[in-house]
């Protein structure tokens, strides 16, 4: 089964004003975008509703996080059910900034993932190793240990609503992109692990996208790799070059 190329923009805690938000939307709404690509943008939660209205309908909206409980006394949280009710189809979970700065364990990420999928969301599930872990040669082990709790909680059918984002921590926001060989090897390892731990069908149909300093300059080569099904883009998703990344598969 062909896997539809996927490009996500993770705005993180940006833009910092409604004016900047409008400028980003203008670029995306006026651009010529490859319609064979699924495009998703993830603004801060305060802009989710306005972007649902403002951005062209072919671009989907994602939250950057949600909680595992559906309602109750959880100050500051947003539930998957609320996102679904608001018309938001995607959520990013397990981003390395959530794992490190906000101490989310792989078990917490797994609970959130299950809650999100059960509520009807699709999940961009982030995994990735630190520089020390890559240098110690344990990348595959680390990524498997991040996926294992998710695999334990999900049913096989739930995987149709998961996009895995492989994001080496050392490449996020650093300008140091993984080499095509490093990206292909890890994506291939993740697919092999899914095949062993879930099923061959899930391994073949699940999109595994790469994130970490993707730019207009490096995206074309990465997009040709057999196990790279798209990108999760941070910094460059706020700039006009995001359009070039969305169109990275297009022959000029
Ligand atoms: C990210 O935050 O998901 C990311 C990949 O960031 P950047 O593209 O800036 O490295």
XYZ file of N, CA and C and ligand atoms in Angstrom:
766
model
N 0.847 -1.202 0.000
C 0.000 0.000 0.000
C 0.883 1.253 0.000
N 0.587 2.188 -0.885
C 1.416 3.399 -0.947
C 1.156 4.270 0.289
N 2.213 4.790 0.827
C 2.081 5.668 1.996
C 2.104 7.117 1.519
N 1.047 7.870 1.865
C 0.961 9.264 1.407
C 2.030 10.105 2.117
N 2.802 10.845 1.339
C 3.847 11.707 1.904
C 3.202 12.721 2.851
N 3.854 12.963 3.981
C 3.267 13.771 5.064
C 4.264 14.841 5.479
N 3.823 16.089 5.493
C 4.705 17.152 6.003
C 3.975 17.923 7.098
N 4.563 17.904 8.286
C 3.979 18.609 9.427
C 4.840 19.801 9.797
N 4.184 20.864 10.231
C 4.898 22.041 10.739
C 4.610 22.181 12.216
N 5.657 22.076 13.025
C 5.509 22.235 14.474
C 5.939 23.657 14.832
N 4.951 24.512 15.081
C 5.258 25.930 15.350
C 5.856 26.138 16.744
N 5.740 25.127 17.614
C 6.201 25.240 19.012
C 5.574 26.483 19.664
N 6.336 27.245 20.450
C 5.762 28.433 21.116
C 5.953 29.668 20.222
N 5.503 29.554 18.998
C 5.545 30.616 17.993
C 4.250 30.508 17.173
N 3.826 31.506 16.476
C 4.340 32.870 16.451
C 3.956 33.594 17.739
N 4.578 34.752 17.947
C 4.331 35.445 19.211
C 3.322 36.588 19.055
N 2.747 36.719 17.881
C 1.697 37.737 17.729
C 0.721 37.287 16.649
N -0.483 37.886 16.691
C -1.483 37.536 15.673
C -1.029 38.007 14.290
N -0.247 39.086 14.254
C 0.271 39.592 12.979
C 1.182 38.550 12.330
N 2.091 37.994 13.143
C 3.005 36.970 12.610
C 2.217 35.750 12.142
N 1.200 35.395 12.902
C 0.365 34.254 12.524
C -0.269 34.500 11.157
N -0.792 35.700 10.954
C -1.441 36.034 9.675
C -0.446 35.939 8.522
N 0.791 36.372 8.767
C 1.809 36.339 7.704
C 2.117 34.895 7.298
N 2.186 34.005 8.271
C 2.452 32.584 7.960
C 1.293 32.009 7.145
N 0.084 32.312 7.581
C -1.105 31.795 6.893
C -1.156 32.305 5.452
N -0.797 33.566 5.260
C -0.841 34.173 3.915
C 0.082 33.385 2.963
N 1.291 33.107 3.437
C 2.243 32.353 2.598
C 1.654 30.993 2.235
N 1.115 30.302 3.227
C 0.589 28.952 2.963
C -0.649 28.990 2.068
N -1.503 29.956 2.302
C -2.740 30.016 1.515
C -2.501 30.408 0.066
N -1.424 31.152 -0.181
C -1.182 31.622 -1.556
C -0.220 30.727 -2.331
N 0.370 29.746 -1.646
C 1.404 28.928 -2.303
C 0.792 27.847 -3.189
N 1.594 27.418 -4.158
C 1.212 26.266 -4.968
C 1.760 25.030 -4.248
N 0.862 24.217 -3.716
C 1.303 23.076 -2.912
C 1.026 21.763 -3.638
N 1.947 20.828 -3.509
C 1.787 19.495 -4.085
C 0.575 18.834 -3.428
N -0.464 18.561 -4.225
C -1.667 18.014 -3.582
C -1.572 16.518 -3.300
N -0.422 15.911 -3.635
C -0.218 14.507 -3.261
C 0.328 14.391 -1.831
N 0.519 15.545 -1.174
C 1.138 15.546 0.162
C 0.084 15.904 1.214
N 0.087 15.171 2.321
C -0.759 15.562 3.450
C 0.003 16.595 4.267
N -0.599 17.766 4.443
C 0.077 18.863 5.152
C -0.689 19.170 6.441
N 0.055 19.243 7.520
C -0.540 19.490 8.836
C 0.288 20.559 9.537
N -0.367 21.549 10.135
C 0.403 22.525 10.919
C -0.079 22.509 12.373
N 0.893 22.661 13.273
C 0.598 22.569 14.701
C 0.961 23.885 15.391
N -0.031 24.782 15.514
C 0.221 26.051 16.209
C 0.038 25.867 17.723
N 0.433 26.862 18.518
C 0.110 26.826 19.943
C -1.404 26.751 20.116
N -1.865 26.202 21.221
C -3.303 25.932 21.367
C -4.155 27.196 21.263
N -3.591 28.344 21.649
C -4.394 29.577 21.578
C -4.776 29.936 20.134
N -4.034 29.406 19.157
C -4.321 29.714 17.751
C -5.015 28.565 16.996
N -5.313 27.473 17.685
C -5.912 26.333 16.971
C -7.215 26.728 16.271
N -8.119 27.362 17.008
C -9.447 27.647 16.443
C -9.366 28.671 15.322
N -8.554 29.707 15.512
C -8.504 30.713 14.448
C -7.854 30.131 13.196
N -6.858 29.278 13.363
C -6.230 28.700 12.164
C -7.160 27.743 11.436
N -8.013 27.059 12.189
C -9.013 26.195 11.528
C -9.853 27.011 10.552
N -10.122 28.253 10.922
C -10.929 29.141 10.070
C -10.102 29.755 8.947
N -8.852 30.124 9.282
C -8.074 30.962 8.358
C -7.321 30.198 7.277
N -6.868 28.998 7.616
C -5.971 28.319 6.688
C -6.770 27.541 5.643
N -6.220 27.392 4.463
C -6.937 26.696 3.382
C -7.341 25.292 3.855
N -8.506 24.813 3.380
C -9.040 23.553 3.910
C -8.142 22.340 3.661
N -7.270 22.402 2.654
C -6.414 21.232 2.390
C -5.321 21.074 3.452
N -5.080 22.102 4.249
C -4.071 21.999 5.312
C -4.774 21.678 6.624
N -4.328 20.580 7.246
C -4.970 20.162 8.501
C -4.259 20.796 9.698
N -4.994 20.817 10.798
C -4.481 21.460 12.013
C -4.199 20.395 13.069
N -3.118 20.613 13.811
C -2.746 19.686 14.893
C -2.499 20.461 16.169
N -2.868 19.854 17.303
C -2.432 20.383 18.598
C -1.006 19.896 18.851
N -0.332 20.530 19.789
C 1.056 20.145 20.097
C 1.128 19.204 21.293
N -0.030 18.966 21.920
C -0.059 18.136 23.120
C -1.513 17.939 23.514
N -1.814 16.906 24.279
C -3.109 16.815 24.960
C -2.936 15.918 26.168
N -3.948 15.917 27.021
C -3.863 15.132 28.258
C -4.547 13.787 28.056
N -4.243 12.830 28.956
C -4.824 11.492 28.792
C -6.229 11.375 29.389
N -6.601 12.325 30.263
C -7.966 12.283 30.833
C -8.877 13.162 29.980
N -10.175 12.788 29.936
C -11.053 13.533 29.027
C -11.627 14.805 29.637
N -11.728 14.880 30.975
C -12.241 16.102 31.629
C -11.904 16.022 33.108
N -12.135 17.131 33.818
C -11.957 17.095 35.269
C -10.994 18.138 35.789
N -10.483 17.910 36.988
C -9.659 18.895 37.693
C -8.189 18.759 37.272
N -7.889 19.233 36.076
C -6.523 19.128 35.530
C -6.159 20.477 34.926
N -5.896 21.430 35.781
C -5.680 22.822 35.385
C -4.592 22.953 34.316
N -4.926 23.655 33.274
C -3.935 23.938 32.227
C -3.901 22.919 31.107
N -4.693 21.852 31.227
C -4.630 20.798 30.210
C -5.759 20.915 29.182
N -5.559 20.258 28.044
C -6.597 20.149 27.009
C -6.787 18.663 26.738
N -8.037 18.221 26.601
C -8.250 16.788 26.361
C -8.398 16.491 24.871
N -8.176 15.221 24.571
C -8.350 14.762 23.188
C -9.799 14.968 22.752
N -10.738 14.711 23.661
C -12.160 14.871 23.327
C -12.469 16.327 22.968
N -11.854 17.265 23.700
C -12.084 18.688 23.400
C -11.517 19.043 22.022
N -10.369 18.488 21.691
C -9.776 18.762 20.371
C -10.681 18.228 19.267
N -11.171 17.019 19.458
C -12.075 16.433 18.454
C -13.326 17.294 18.321
N -13.874 17.700 19.454
C -15.095 18.522 19.444
C -14.860 19.857 18.727
N -13.627 20.376 18.836
C -13.312 21.659 18.193
C -13.001 21.499 16.703
N -12.910 20.258 16.230
C -12.627 20.030 14.810
C -11.144 19.896 14.496
N -10.327 19.657 15.524
C -8.881 19.479 15.316
C -8.611 17.981 15.106
N -8.014 17.596 13.980
C -7.877 16.163 13.710
C -6.595 15.491 14.216
N -5.546 16.286 14.501
C -4.243 15.700 14.844
C -3.721 16.233 16.171
N -2.840 15.467 16.790
C -2.070 15.968 17.946
C -0.646 15.407 17.859
N 0.318 16.246 18.225
C 1.707 15.780 18.357
C 1.876 15.273 19.790
N 2.422 14.080 19.946
C 2.700 13.572 21.299
C 4.133 13.046 21.368
N 4.729 13.180 22.553
C 6.068 12.613 22.781
C 7.192 13.420 22.171
N 6.934 14.695 21.824
C 8.037 15.512 21.295
C 9.164 15.552 22.333
N 10.395 15.613 21.869
C 11.528 15.542 22.813
C 11.499 16.699 23.814
N 10.925 17.845 23.393
C 10.848 18.954 24.360
C 9.872 18.618 25.484
N 8.830 17.866 25.186
C 7.894 17.425 26.238
C 8.566 16.353 27.105
N 9.333 15.470 26.452
C 9.972 14.402 27.234
C 11.024 14.973 28.181
N 11.828 15.951 27.697
C 12.929 16.435 28.524
C 12.485 17.580 29.447
N 11.885 18.637 28.881
C 11.556 19.812 29.705
C 10.368 19.558 30.627
N 9.432 18.685 30.174
C 8.212 18.482 30.959
C 8.120 17.058 31.508
N 9.248 16.350 31.450
C 9.406 15.055 32.131
C 8.348 14.026 31.753
N 7.963 13.991 30.487
C 6.998 12.976 30.066
C 7.740 11.675 29.758
N 7.397 10.633 30.478
C 8.015 9.332 30.233
C 7.344 8.670 29.015
N 7.957 7.612 28.546
C 7.354 6.887 27.410
C 6.011 6.279 27.816
N 5.849 5.964 29.098
C 4.571 5.407 29.576
C 3.487 6.491 29.537
N 3.849 7.710 29.949
C 2.874 8.818 29.888
C 2.499 9.082 28.423
N 3.504 9.097 27.560
C 3.252 9.339 26.128
C 2.334 8.241 25.576
N 2.554 7.014 26.015
C 1.717 5.901 25.539
C 0.275 6.076 26.000
N 0.082 6.473 27.260
C -1.294 6.684 27.767
C -1.991 7.784 26.980
N -1.258 8.867 26.714
C -1.842 9.972 25.949
C -2.182 9.511 24.537
N -1.291 8.720 23.958
C -1.514 8.251 22.584
C -2.780 7.403 22.515
N -2.928 6.506 23.483
C -4.118 5.643 23.491
C -5.382 6.492 23.672
N -5.319 7.454 24.616
C -6.490 8.311 24.865
C -6.840 9.114 23.614
N -5.820 9.611 22.936
C -6.047 10.434 21.742
C -6.705 9.608 20.640
N -6.163 8.434 20.392
C -6.705 7.585 19.325
C -8.133 7.143 19.672
N -8.356 6.802 20.936
C -9.709 6.382 21.348
C -10.719 7.517 21.179
N -10.243 8.760 21.362
C -11.157 9.906 21.227
C -11.416 10.265 19.764
N -10.592 9.717 18.851
C -10.806 9.992 17.421
C -9.755 10.887 16.790
N -8.641 11.121 17.507
C -7.563 11.932 16.927
C -6.565 11.044 16.195
N -5.857 11.639 15.252
C -4.661 11.011 14.706
C -3.473 11.600 15.453
N -2.430 10.786 15.608
C -1.301 11.177 16.457
C 0.005 11.196 15.662
N 0.743 12.293 15.812
C 2.123 12.350 15.320
C 2.976 12.008 16.532
N 3.472 10.787 16.567
C 4.155 10.247 17.743
C 5.670 10.378 17.562
N 6.285 11.194 18.415
C 7.721 11.486 18.232
C 8.596 10.567 19.073
N 9.661 10.109 18.449
C 10.675 9.310 19.143
C 12.047 9.779 18.653
N 13.077 9.466 19.415
C 14.419 9.842 18.954
C 15.431 9.788 20.077
N 16.685 9.600 19.686
C 17.768 9.405 20.658
C 18.562 10.687 20.885
N 19.250 10.753 22.011
C 20.157 11.876 22.297
C 21.487 11.636 21.569
N 22.326 12.655 21.576
C 23.651 12.512 20.938
C 24.466 11.415 21.634
N 24.412 11.411 22.972
C 25.187 10.407 23.721
C 24.711 9.003 23.350
N 23.400 8.856 23.183
C 22.857 7.530 22.841
C 23.273 7.125 21.432
N 23.265 8.088 20.502
C 23.724 7.746 19.138
C 25.193 7.349 19.172
N 25.995 8.124 19.905
C 27.434 7.825 19.946
C 27.719 6.487 20.634
N 26.812 6.102 21.535
C 26.995 4.809 22.211
C 26.444 3.661 21.361
N 25.877 3.979 20.200
C 25.397 2.928 19.288
C 24.084 2.277 19.733
N 23.284 3.015 20.549
C 22.054 2.391 21.053
C 20.769 3.045 20.488
N 20.900 3.697 19.333
C 19.742 4.399 18.749
C 18.529 3.469 18.590
N 18.726 2.329 17.977
C 17.582 1.435 17.721
C 16.934 1.012 19.040
N 17.775 0.700 20.028
C 17.258 0.274 21.345
C 16.428 1.371 21.996
N 16.928 2.605 21.925
C 16.237 3.737 22.559
C 14.877 3.952 21.895
N 14.881 3.957 20.588
C 13.636 4.200 19.854
C 12.630 3.057 20.128
N 13.123 1.845 20.183
C 12.238 0.711 20.484
C 11.661 0.848 21.899
N 12.507 1.311 22.842
C 12.016 1.439 24.226
C 10.969 2.549 24.323
N 11.026 3.532 23.423
C 10.007 4.594 23.411
C 8.714 4.090 22.767
N 8.856 3.188 21.793
C 7.666 2.666 21.100
C 6.980 1.540 21.874
N 7.747 0.802 22.642
C 7.219 -0.407 23.288
C 5.959 -0.144 24.149
N 5.976 0.872 25.032
C 4.762 1.112 25.839
C 3.547 1.477 24.981
N 3.792 2.128 23.846
C 2.687 2.481 22.941
C 2.141 1.198 22.314
N 3.047 0.347 21.876
C 2.639 -0.920 21.249
C 1.799 -1.755 22.223
N 2.174 -1.714 23.499
C 1.426 -2.477 24.517
C -0.021 -1.992 24.634
N -0.238 -0.676 24.479
C -1.595 -0.130 24.706
C -2.473 -0.096 23.461
N -1.859 -0.001 22.277
C -2.674 0.151 21.056
C -3.128 -1.192 20.504
N -4.321 -1.182 19.903
C -4.756 -2.335 19.108
C -4.165 -2.183 17.718
N -4.151 -3.274 16.972
C -3.558 -3.212 15.631
C -4.258 -2.156 14.770
N -5.576 -2.059 14.896
C -6.312 -1.098 14.041
C -5.981 0.359 14.391
N -5.568 0.609 15.637
C -5.236 1.984 16.053
C -4.076 2.560 15.233
N -3.229 1.681 14.709
C -2.027 2.164 14.009
C -2.352 2.934 12.730
N -3.577 2.768 12.217
C -3.919 3.547 11.018
C -4.024 5.040 11.348
N -4.069 5.365 12.648
C -4.153 6.776 13.062
C -2.846 7.289 13.675
N -1.768 6.590 13.401
C -0.466 7.007 13.960
C 0.506 7.319 12.824
N 1.190 8.460 12.959
C 2.352 8.773 12.119
C 3.526 8.838 13.086
N 4.565 8.077 12.822
C 5.741 8.123 13.714
C 6.706 9.179 13.180
N 7.113 10.083 14.077
C 8.128 11.072 13.695
C 9.441 10.678 14.369
N 10.407 10.272 13.554
C 11.739 9.999 14.098
C 12.504 11.313 14.132
N 12.795 11.770 15.349
C 13.460 13.061 15.514
C 14.663 12.899 16.451
N 15.859 12.713 15.882
C 17.024 12.635 16.760
C 17.162 13.943 17.548
N 17.294 13.826 18.855
C 17.284 15.027 19.705
C 18.413 15.982 19.314
N 19.544 15.401 18.911
C 20.713 16.214 18.554
C 20.517 16.988 17.250
N 19.458 16.654 16.529
C 19.205 17.355 15.255
C 18.118 18.407 15.389
N 17.389 18.397 16.509
C 16.254 19.324 16.642
C 16.747 20.726 16.984
N 16.477 21.648 16.076
C 16.806 23.056 16.322
C 18.291 23.358 16.334
N 19.115 22.437 15.860
C 20.569 22.625 15.948
C 21.210 22.979 14.606
N 20.464 22.765 13.517
C 21.056 22.956 12.195
C 21.866 21.742 11.756
N 21.921 20.716 12.613
C 22.683 19.497 12.303
C 21.696 18.420 11.875
N 21.499 18.265 10.590
C 20.505 17.295 10.123
C 21.129 15.892 10.087
N 20.300 14.865 10.295
C 20.813 13.491 10.143
C 21.226 13.291 8.693
N 22.248 12.500 8.477
C 22.638 12.205 7.094
C 21.568 11.297 6.491
N 21.462 11.281 5.161
C 20.487 10.371 4.549
C 20.693 8.924 5.021
N 21.940 8.502 5.186
C 22.200 7.125 5.620
C 21.700 6.906 7.052
N 21.936 7.879 7.917
C 21.462 7.741 9.315
C 19.941 7.704 9.364
N 19.294 8.594 8.602
C 17.825 8.640 8.615
C 17.259 7.331 8.063
N 17.766 6.900 6.910
C 17.236 5.679 6.296
C 17.425 4.476 7.213
N 18.598 4.377 7.838
C 18.865 3.213 8.702
C 17.870 3.177 9.868
N 17.659 4.320 10.507
C 16.773 4.309 11.682
C 15.318 4.095 11.273
N 14.911 4.724 10.166
C 13.525 4.504 9.706
C 13.315 3.024 9.365
N 14.304 2.441 8.734
C 14.223 1.016 8.381
C 14.144 0.155 9.654
N 14.961 0.509 10.653
C 14.943 -0.240 11.922
C 13.573 -0.123 12.598
N 12.990 1.078 12.554
C 11.664 1.266 13.186
C 10.629 0.394 12.466
N 10.717 0.372 11.131
C 9.756 -0.436 10.368
C 9.943 -1.929 10.683
N 11.185 -2.339 10.802
C 11.446 -3.754 11.116
C 10.909 -4.086 12.513
N 11.066 -3.138 13.440
C 10.562 -3.365 14.805
C 9.029 -3.458 14.805
N 8.371 -2.580 14.033
C 6.899 -2.639 13.955
C 6.452 -3.982 13.395
N 7.195 -4.454 12.418
C 6.840 -5.724 11.796
C 6.922 -6.860 12.822
N 7.950 -6.808 13.665
C 8.146 -7.857 14.678
C 7.144 -7.685 15.833
N 6.975 -6.434 16.291
C 6.226 -6.217 17.531
C 4.732 -5.960 17.306
N 4.346 -5.568 16.087
C 2.912 -5.350 15.805
C 2.489 -6.281 14.665
N 2.759 -5.913 13.439
C 2.434 -6.796 12.315
C 3.115 -6.277 11.047
N 3.215 -7.140 10.081
C 3.798 -6.768 8.791
C 2.969 -5.673 8.123
N 1.643 -5.811 8.233
C 0.736 -4.813 7.622
C 0.977 -3.426 8.200
N 1.050 -3.377 9.528
C 1.267 -2.081 10.198
C 2.633 -1.519 9.809
N 3.631 -2.382 9.743
C 4.975 -1.921 9.371
C 4.972 -1.302 7.975
N 4.225 -1.925 7.077
C 4.216 -1.432 5.690
C 3.360 -0.188 5.505
N 2.310 -0.048 6.329
C 1.384 1.068 6.086
C 1.648 2.299 6.951
N 2.396 2.150 8.038
C 2.612 3.300 8.934
C 3.634 4.262 8.350
N 3.255 5.530 8.341
C 4.199 6.527 7.841
C 5.220 6.864 8.923
N 6.476 6.878 8.523
C 7.569 7.238 9.438
C 8.232 8.468 8.829
N 8.063 9.605 9.519
C 8.585 10.860 8.975
C 9.829 11.265 9.765
N 10.664 12.086 9.139
C 11.907 12.516 9.775
C 11.773 13.959 10.257
N 12.308 14.240 11.438
C 12.349 15.616 11.932
C 13.695 15.926 12.549
N 14.160 17.149 12.350
C 15.442 17.580 12.918
C 16.194 18.395 11.907
N 16.020 19.747 11.999
C 16.733 20.678 11.122
C 16.478 20.443 9.634
N 15.250 20.022 9.313
C 14.893 19.910 7.887
C 14.769 21.328 7.315
N 15.309 21.498 6.119
C 15.281 22.819 5.475
C 15.017 22.629 3.984
N 14.827 23.761 3.298
C 14.631 23.696 1.839
C 15.860 23.072 1.172
N 17.033 23.271 1.791
C 18.276 22.770 1.184
C 18.426 21.253 1.287
N 18.053 20.693 2.451
C 18.350 19.258 2.641
C 17.151 18.339 2.401
N 15.941 18.911 2.166
C 14.745 18.061 2.139
C 14.666 17.155 0.911
N 15.173 17.633 -0.217
C 14.965 16.873 -1.467
C 15.635 15.504 -1.401
N 16.862 15.482 -0.911
C 17.578 14.203 -0.850
C 16.921 13.265 0.167
N 16.551 13.829 1.336
C 15.907 12.991 2.361
C 14.583 12.424 1.843
N 13.880 13.210 1.032
C 12.561 12.791 0.528
C 12.647 11.612 -0.439
N 13.840 11.348 -0.953
C 13.965 10.224 -1.901
C 14.189 8.882 -1.189
N 14.436 8.916 0.117
C 14.777 7.679 0.829
C 13.562 6.767 0.955
N 13.749 5.469 0.755
C 12.583 4.582 0.682
C 11.745 4.516 1.954
N 12.371 4.689 3.117
C 11.597 4.574 4.364
C 11.274 5.926 4.992
N 11.566 7.011 4.294
C 11.223 8.351 4.803
C 9.937 8.805 4.112
N 8.868 8.910 4.907
C 7.542 9.194 4.342
C 7.111 10.637 4.560
N 8.085 11.490 4.836
C 7.755 12.900 5.033
C 8.597 13.503 6.135
N 8.141 14.666 6.614
C 8.950 15.432 7.573
C 8.081 16.042 8.665
N 8.700 16.194 9.843
C 8.151 17.090 10.861
C 9.155 18.238 10.967
N 8.659 19.442 10.748
C 9.533 20.602 10.580
C 9.259 21.605 11.700
N 10.305 22.026 12.388
C 10.141 23.029 13.441
C 10.409 24.417 12.891
N 11.637 24.912 13.097
C 11.999 26.283 12.731
C 11.598 26.679 11.320
N 11.868 25.822 10.352
C 11.606 26.189 8.952
C 10.115 26.232 8.624
N 9.272 25.692 9.505
C 7.826 25.732 9.204
C 7.255 27.134 9.402
N 8.035 28.011 10.036
C 7.578 29.396 10.244
C 8.013 30.311 9.106
N 8.777 29.741 8.172
C 9.351 30.570 7.101
C 8.777 30.148 5.737
N 8.901 31.029 4.739
C 8.388 30.674 3.405
C 8.997 29.383 2.853
N 10.204 29.003 3.304
C 10.814 27.767 2.781
C 10.012 26.520 3.151
N 9.046 26.642 4.080
C 8.185 25.495 4.407
C 7.474 24.996 3.152
N 7.147 25.923 2.267
C 6.476 25.563 1.006
C 7.383 24.649 0.176
N 8.681 24.969 0.131
C 9.621 24.120 -0.621
C 9.723 22.731 0.010
N 9.639 22.677 1.324
C 9.718 21.374 2.010
C 8.458 20.558 1.689
N 7.294 21.215 1.715
C 6.047 20.510 1.353
C 6.166 19.950 -0.071
N 6.805 20.726 -0.937
C 6.904 20.334 -2.349
C 8.180 19.534 -2.653
N 8.804 18.963 -1.628
C 10.121 18.342 -1.823
C 10.107 17.144 -2.770
N 8.938 16.503 -2.933
C 8.867 15.341 -3.830
C 8.603 15.744 -5.276
N 8.207 17.001 -5.439
C 7.828 17.467 -6.778
C 9.063 17.608 -7.653
N 8.964 17.123 -8.868
C 10.081 17.308 -9.793
C 9.966 18.725 -10.363
N 11.071 19.453 -10.297
C 11.022 20.877 -10.731
C 10.777 20.987 -12.222
C 10.754 19.825 15.854
O 10.683 20.584 16.798
O 9.928 18.916 15.732
C 11.830 20.032 14.876
C 12.089 19.078 14.031
O 12.493 21.230 14.945
P 13.560 21.797 13.856
O 13.018 21.523 12.488
O 13.653 23.256 14.164
O 14.846 21.069 14.095
